Coordinates of C-alpha atoms and ligand atoms in Angstrom, one line a residue:
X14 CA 1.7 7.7 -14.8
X15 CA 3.0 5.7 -11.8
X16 CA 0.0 3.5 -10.8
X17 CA -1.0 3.4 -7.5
X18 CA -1.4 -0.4 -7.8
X19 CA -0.2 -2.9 -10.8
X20 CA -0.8 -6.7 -10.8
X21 CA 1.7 -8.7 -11.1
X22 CA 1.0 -11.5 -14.0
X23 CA 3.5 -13.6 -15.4
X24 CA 4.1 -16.0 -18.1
X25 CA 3.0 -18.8 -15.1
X26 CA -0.1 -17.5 -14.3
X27 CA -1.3 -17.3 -18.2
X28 CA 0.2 -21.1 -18.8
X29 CA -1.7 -22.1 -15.9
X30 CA -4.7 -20.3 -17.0
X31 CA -4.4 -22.0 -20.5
X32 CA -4.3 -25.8 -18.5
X33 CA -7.4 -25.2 -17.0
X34 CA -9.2 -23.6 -20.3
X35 CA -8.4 -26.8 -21.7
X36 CA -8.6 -29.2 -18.8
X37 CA -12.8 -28.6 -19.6
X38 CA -12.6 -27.8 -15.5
X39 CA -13.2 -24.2 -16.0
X40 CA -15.7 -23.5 -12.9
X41 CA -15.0 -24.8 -9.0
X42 CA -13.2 -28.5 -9.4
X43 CA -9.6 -29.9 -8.4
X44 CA -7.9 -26.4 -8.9
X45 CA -10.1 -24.6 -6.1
X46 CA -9.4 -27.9 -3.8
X47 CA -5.5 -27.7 -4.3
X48 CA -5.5 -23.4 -3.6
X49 CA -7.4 -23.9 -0.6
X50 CA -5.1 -26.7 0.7
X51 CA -2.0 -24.4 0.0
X52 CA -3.6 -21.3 1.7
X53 CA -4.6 -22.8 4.8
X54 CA -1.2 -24.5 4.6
X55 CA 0.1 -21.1 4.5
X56 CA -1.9 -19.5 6.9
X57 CA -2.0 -22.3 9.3
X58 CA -5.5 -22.8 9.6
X59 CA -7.1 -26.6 9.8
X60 CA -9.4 -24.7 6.6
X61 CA -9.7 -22.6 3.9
X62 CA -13.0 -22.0 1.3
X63 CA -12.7 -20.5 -1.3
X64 CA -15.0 -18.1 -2.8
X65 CA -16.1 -15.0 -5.5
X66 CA -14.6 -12.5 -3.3
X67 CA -13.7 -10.4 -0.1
X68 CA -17.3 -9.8 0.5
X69 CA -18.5 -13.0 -0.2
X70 CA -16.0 -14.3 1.8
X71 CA -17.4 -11.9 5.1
X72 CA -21.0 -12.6 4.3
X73 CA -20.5 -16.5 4.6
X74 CA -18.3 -15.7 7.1
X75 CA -21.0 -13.8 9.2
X76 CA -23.6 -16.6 8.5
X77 CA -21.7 -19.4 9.4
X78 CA -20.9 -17.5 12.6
X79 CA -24.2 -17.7 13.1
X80 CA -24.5 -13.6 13.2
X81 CA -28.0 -12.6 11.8
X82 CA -31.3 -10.6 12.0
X83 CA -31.3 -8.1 15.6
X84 CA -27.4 -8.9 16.1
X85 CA -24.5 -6.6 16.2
X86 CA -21.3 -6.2 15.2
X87 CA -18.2 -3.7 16.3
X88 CA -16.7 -2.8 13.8
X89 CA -14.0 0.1 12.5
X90 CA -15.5 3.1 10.6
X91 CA -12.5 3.6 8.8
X92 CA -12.7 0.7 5.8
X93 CA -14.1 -0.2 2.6
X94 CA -17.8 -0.2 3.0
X95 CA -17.9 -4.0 2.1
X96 CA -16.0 -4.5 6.0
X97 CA -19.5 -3.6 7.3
X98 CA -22.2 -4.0 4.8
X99 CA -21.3 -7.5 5.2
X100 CA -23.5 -6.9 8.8
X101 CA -26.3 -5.7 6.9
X102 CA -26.3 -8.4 4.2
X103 CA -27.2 -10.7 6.8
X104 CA -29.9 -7.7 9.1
X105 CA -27.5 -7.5 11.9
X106 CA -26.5 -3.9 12.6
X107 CA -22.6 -2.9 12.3
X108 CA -22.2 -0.5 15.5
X109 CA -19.0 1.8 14.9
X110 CA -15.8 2.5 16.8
X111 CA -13.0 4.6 16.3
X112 CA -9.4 4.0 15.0
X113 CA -6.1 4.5 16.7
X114 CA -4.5 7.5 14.7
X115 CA -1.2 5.8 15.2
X116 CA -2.4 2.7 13.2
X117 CA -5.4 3.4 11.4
X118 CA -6.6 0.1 13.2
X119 CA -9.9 -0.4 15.1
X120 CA -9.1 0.7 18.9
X121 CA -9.5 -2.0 21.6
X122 CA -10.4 0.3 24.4
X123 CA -13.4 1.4 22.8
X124 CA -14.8 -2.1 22.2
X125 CA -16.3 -2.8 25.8
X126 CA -18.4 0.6 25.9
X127 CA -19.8 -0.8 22.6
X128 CA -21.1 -4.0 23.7
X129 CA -24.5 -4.6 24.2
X130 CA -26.7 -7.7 24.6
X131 CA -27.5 -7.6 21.6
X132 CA -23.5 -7.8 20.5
X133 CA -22.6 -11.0 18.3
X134 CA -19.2 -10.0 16.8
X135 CA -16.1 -7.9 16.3
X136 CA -14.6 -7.5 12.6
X137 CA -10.9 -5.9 13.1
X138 CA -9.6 -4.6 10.1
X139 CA -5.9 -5.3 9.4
X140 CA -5.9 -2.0 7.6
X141 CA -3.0 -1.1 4.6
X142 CA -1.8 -4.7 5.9
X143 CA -0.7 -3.7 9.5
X144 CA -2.5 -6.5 11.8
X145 CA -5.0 -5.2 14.3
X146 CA -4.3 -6.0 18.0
X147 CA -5.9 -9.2 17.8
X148 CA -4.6 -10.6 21.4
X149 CA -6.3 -7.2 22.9
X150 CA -9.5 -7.8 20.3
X151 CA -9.6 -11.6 21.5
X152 CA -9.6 -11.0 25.0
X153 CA -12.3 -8.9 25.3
X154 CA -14.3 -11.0 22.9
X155 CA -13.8 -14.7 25.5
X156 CA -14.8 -12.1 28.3
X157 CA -18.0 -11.3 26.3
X158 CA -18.5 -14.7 24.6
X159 CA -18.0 -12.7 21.3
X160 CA -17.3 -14.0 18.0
X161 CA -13.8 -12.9 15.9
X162 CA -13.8 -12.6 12.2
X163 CA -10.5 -10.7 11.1
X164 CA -11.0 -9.1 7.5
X165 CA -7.9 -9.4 6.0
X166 CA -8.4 -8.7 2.8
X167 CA -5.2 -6.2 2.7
X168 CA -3.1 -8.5 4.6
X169 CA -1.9 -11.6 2.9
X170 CA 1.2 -12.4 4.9
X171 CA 1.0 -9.9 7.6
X172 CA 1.9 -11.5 11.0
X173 CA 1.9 -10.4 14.9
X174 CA 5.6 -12.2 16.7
X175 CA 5.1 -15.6 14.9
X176 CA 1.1 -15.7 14.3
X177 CA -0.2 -15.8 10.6
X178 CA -3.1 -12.8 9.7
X179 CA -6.1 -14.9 9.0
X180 CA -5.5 -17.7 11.8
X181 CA -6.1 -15.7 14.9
X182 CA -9.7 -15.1 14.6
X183 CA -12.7 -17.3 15.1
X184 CA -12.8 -16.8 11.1
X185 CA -10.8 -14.6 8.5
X186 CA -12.1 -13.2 5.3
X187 CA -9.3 -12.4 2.2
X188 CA -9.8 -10.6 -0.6
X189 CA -7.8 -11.3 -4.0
X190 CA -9.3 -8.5 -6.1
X191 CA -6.4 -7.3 -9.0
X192 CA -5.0 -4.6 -6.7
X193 CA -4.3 -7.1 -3.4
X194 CA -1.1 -8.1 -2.6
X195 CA -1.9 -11.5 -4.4
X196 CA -4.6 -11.8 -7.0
X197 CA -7.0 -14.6 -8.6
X198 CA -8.5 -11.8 -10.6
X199 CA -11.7 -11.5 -8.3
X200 CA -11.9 -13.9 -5.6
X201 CA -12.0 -14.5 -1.7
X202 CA -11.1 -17.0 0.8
X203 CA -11.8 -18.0 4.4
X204 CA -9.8 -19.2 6.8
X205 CA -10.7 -20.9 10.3
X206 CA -9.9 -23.2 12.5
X207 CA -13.8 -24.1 13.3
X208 CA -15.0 -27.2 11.3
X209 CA -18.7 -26.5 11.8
X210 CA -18.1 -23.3 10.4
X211 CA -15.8 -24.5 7.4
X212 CA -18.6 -26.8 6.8
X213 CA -21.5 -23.7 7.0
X214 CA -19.8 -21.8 4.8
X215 CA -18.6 -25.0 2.1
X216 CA -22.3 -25.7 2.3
X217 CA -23.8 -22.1 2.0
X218 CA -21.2 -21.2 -1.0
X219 CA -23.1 -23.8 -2.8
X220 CA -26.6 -23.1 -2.9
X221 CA -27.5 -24.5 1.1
X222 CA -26.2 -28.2 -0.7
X223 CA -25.3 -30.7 1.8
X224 CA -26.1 -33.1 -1.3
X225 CA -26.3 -32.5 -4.8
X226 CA -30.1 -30.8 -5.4
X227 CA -30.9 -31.2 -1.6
X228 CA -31.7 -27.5 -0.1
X229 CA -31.9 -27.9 3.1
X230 CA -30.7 -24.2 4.5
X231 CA -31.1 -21.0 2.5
X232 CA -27.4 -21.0 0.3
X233 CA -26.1 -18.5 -2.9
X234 CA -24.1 -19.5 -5.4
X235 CA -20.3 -17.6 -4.3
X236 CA -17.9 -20.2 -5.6
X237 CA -14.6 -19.5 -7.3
X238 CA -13.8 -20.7 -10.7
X239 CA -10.5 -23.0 -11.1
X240 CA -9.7 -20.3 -13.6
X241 CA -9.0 -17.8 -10.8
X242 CA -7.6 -20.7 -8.3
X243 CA -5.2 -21.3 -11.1
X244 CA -3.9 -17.9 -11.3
X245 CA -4.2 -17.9 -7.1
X246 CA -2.2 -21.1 -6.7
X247 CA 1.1 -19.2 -8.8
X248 CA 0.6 -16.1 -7.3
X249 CA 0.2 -17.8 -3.8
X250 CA 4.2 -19.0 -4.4
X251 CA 5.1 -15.7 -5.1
X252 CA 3.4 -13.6 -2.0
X253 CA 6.4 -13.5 0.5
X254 CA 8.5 -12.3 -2.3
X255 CA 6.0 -9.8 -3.3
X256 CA 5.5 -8.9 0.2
X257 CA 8.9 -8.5 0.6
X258 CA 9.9 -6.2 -2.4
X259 CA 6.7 -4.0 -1.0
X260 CA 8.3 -3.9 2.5
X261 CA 11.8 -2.8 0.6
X262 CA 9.8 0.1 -1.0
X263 CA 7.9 0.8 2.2
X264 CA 11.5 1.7 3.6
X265 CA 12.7 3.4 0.7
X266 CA 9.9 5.7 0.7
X267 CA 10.2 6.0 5.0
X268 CA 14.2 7.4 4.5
X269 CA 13.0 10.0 1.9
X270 CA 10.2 11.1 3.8
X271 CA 11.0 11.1 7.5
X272 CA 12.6 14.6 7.1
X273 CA 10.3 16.2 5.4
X274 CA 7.5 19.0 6.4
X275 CA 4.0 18.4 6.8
X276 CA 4.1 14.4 5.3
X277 CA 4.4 11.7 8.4
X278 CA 5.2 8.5 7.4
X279 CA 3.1 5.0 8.7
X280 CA 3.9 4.2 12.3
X281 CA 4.5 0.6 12.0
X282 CA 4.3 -1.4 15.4
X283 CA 7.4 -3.1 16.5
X284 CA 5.6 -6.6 17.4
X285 CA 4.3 -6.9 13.5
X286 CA 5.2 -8.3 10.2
X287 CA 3.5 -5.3 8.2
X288 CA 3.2 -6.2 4.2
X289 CA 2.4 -2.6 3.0
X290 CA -0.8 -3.0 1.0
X291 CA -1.0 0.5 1.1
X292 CA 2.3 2.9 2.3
X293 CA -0.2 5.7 3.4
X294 CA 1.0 9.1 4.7
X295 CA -0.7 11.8 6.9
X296 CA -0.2 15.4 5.8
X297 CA -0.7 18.7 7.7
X298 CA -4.4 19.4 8.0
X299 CA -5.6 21.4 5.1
X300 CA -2.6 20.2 3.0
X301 CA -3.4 16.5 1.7
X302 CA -5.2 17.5 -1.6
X303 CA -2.8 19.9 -2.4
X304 CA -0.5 17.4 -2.1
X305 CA -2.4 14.6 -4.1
X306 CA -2.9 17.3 -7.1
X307 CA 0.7 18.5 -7.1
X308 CA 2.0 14.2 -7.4
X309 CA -0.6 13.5 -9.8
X310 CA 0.4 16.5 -12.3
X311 CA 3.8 14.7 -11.2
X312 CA 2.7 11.5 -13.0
X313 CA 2.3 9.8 -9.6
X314 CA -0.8 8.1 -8.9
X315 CA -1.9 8.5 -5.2
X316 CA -5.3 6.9 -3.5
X317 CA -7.1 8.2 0.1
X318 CA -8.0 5.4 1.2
X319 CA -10.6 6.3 2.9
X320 CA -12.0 10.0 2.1
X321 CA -15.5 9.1 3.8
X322 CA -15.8 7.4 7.0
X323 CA -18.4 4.5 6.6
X324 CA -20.8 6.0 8.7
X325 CA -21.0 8.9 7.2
X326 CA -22.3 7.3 3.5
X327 CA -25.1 8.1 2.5
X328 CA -26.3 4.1 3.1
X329 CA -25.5 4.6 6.5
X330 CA -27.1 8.2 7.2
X331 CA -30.1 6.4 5.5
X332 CA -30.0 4.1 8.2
X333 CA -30.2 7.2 10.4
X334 CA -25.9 6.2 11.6
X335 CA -24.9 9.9 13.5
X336 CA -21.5 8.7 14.3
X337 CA -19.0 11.6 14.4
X338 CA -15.6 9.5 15.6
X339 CA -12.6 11.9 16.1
X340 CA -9.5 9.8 15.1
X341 CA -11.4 8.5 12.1
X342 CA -12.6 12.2 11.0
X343 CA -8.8 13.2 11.0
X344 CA -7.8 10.5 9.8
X345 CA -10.2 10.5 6.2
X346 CA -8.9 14.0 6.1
X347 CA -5.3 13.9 6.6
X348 CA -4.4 10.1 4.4
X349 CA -3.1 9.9 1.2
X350 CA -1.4 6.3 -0.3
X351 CA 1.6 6.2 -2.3
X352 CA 2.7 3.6 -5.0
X353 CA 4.1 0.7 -2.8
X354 CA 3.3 -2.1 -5.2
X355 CA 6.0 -4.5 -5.6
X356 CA 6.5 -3.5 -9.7
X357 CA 8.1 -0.5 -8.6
X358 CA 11.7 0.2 -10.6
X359 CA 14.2 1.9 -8.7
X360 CA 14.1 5.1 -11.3
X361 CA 9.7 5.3 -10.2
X362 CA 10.6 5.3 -6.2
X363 CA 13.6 8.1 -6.9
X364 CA 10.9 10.1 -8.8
X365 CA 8.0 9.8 -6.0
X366 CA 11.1 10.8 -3.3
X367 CA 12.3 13.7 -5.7
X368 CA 8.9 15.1 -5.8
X369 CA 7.8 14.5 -2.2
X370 CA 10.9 16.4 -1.3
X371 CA 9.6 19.5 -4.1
X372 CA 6.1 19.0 -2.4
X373 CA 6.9 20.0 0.9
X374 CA 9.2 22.8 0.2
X375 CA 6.4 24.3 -1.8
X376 CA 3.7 23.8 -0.1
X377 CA 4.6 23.2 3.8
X378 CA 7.2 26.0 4.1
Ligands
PLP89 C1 -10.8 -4.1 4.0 C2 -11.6 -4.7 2.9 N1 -12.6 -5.5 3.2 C3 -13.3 -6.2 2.2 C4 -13.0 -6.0 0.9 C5 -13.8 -6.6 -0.2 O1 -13.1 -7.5 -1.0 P1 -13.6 -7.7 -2.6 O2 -13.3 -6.4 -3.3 O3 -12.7 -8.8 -3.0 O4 -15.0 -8.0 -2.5 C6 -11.9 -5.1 0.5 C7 -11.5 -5.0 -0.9 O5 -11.7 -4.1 -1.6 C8 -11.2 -4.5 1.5 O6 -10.2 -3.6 1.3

């Protein structure tokens, strides 16, 4: 089987693994400080904390943008969950929007007839690693006095002209879970610009500590061990070149496909550096599970990323969420993810081409 995803570990990784197993460091200490350094570095962000995951990293986030109980938040529908629970973790409520069908990206022009007084924050997604329109998002968020936090956990590396994903936003949230275009095994890290809120979220990371056993604020315990910085800090040096080999496949994938019935290929946007965390197709209504069936019997794994929008989990309808958002309805229907990942030999992308091509003359025509 072709995996949809495959980390990429090498003999650095598991040599600098066994340096900190012996250092006696093995939970947050000089390995954590030294990754975030290099990520903000990368980034271009004054900071970066480091922490247990993606969704730590947008609860801290939310906090130390001070978003909490009666706020809300804009947000896409068309995510993982954890883009919007993150709202509930901290009572605000995550009011939906729909997605451009073009991108798969929160839509801009909806924002505005979403705000309310009540309205604290926007959380774009850059979904499959195509940045949102953040200069769009960032207007309308000075004109409402709004509050930015991008969740980039699929886009390590992604840029819009010459701008860095994660250092746009009043904060970003990345997520290095195994299948992410980097990995620390699990792990997160913010990135801002905003020292008060580096400081809120160093301090809430770490049990509310501004001092050692002094509790002043209400804090969890979401650090990172230098076991996963470690592993973060090799696979940091390798991103643009993993980024690059997915962007290679990305286009491999686009020549094979654009002639073919009933599969569309991903519109990328001219102004962007997309880094392909996902190569997701669309296929002709009705057609996208026949099509997921006939490559896995193929040996190719395929992901839909997402087959429910958010509101329409059961969490959600619990909450008594109605939402019914057109572009994002299509869109969980008609999506299906191809193998992108950057361990892809030549002889795995000719087979996913061969049988994309069988697909649709046996099913489309
Ligand atoms: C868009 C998005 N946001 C947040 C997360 C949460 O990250 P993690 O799995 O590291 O908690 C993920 C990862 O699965 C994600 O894809």
């Amino acid at each position: 089987m072709i995996p949809i995803a495959k980390p990429l570990i090498g003999e650095e990784e598991i040599e600098e693994v066994e340096k900190v197993l012996k250092s006696g460091f093995i939970a947050q200490g000089p390995k954590v400080a030294e990754f975030e350094e290099e990520f903000a570095s990368y980034v271009g962000t004054e900071h970066a904390i480091a922490v247990s995951s993606g969704t730590t990293a947008l609860h801290l986030a939310l906090l130390s943008a001070g978003v909490g109980k009666g706020d809300e938040v804009i947000t896409t529908p068309f995510s993982f969950a954890a883009t919007s629970n993150c709202a509930l973790y901290v009572d605000a409520k995550p009011v939906f929007v729909d997605i451009d069908l073009k991108t798969f990206n929160l839509n801009p022009e909806l924002i505005e007839g979403a705000i309310t007084e009540k309205t604290k924050a926007i959380i774009p997604v850059h979904l499959y690693g195509q940045p949102a329109q953040m200069d769009r998002i960032k207007q309308i968020a000075k004109e409402h006095d709004l509050r930015v936090i991008e969740d980039a956990a699929q886009a390590h590396g992604a840029m819009i002209k010459d701008k860095m994903v994660g250092s746009m936003g009043d904060m970003a949230c990345f997520s290095f879970y195994p299948t992410k275009n980097m990995t620390t095994s699990e792990g997160g890290m913010i990135t801002t610009n905003n020292s008060h809120m580096a400081d809120m979220a160093r301090i809430l990371r770490a049990h509310g500590e501004k001092e050692r056993y002094k509790h002043e604020i209400l804090g969890y315990n979401f650090r990172m061990t230098d076991i996963s910085a470690s592993i973060g800090l090799v696979q940091l040096k390798k991103l643009d070149g993993f980024n690059q080999k997915r962007i290679e496949n990305a286009e491999y994938l686009k020549e094979h496909i654009k002639g073919l019935t009933g599969i569309k290929p991903p519109y990328v946007s001219p102004k962007v550096k997309h880094v392909f965390h996902q190569y997701t197709v669309r296929v002709k209504e009705g057609k996208r599970n026949a099509l997921m069936e006939y490559l896995n019997q193929e040996g190719i794994g395929t992901g839909i990323h997402y087959p429910i929008p958010i509101y329409k989990q059961k969490l959600y309808q619990d909450r008594g969420y109605d939402d019914n958002w057109p572009e994002t309805e299509k869109a969980a229907l008609e999506v299906l993810s191809l193998p992108v990942h950057p361990g892809l030999t030549i002889e795995e992308l000719e087979k996913i081409a061969i049988s994309l091509e069988a697909a649709s003359e046996n099913l489309f025509e």
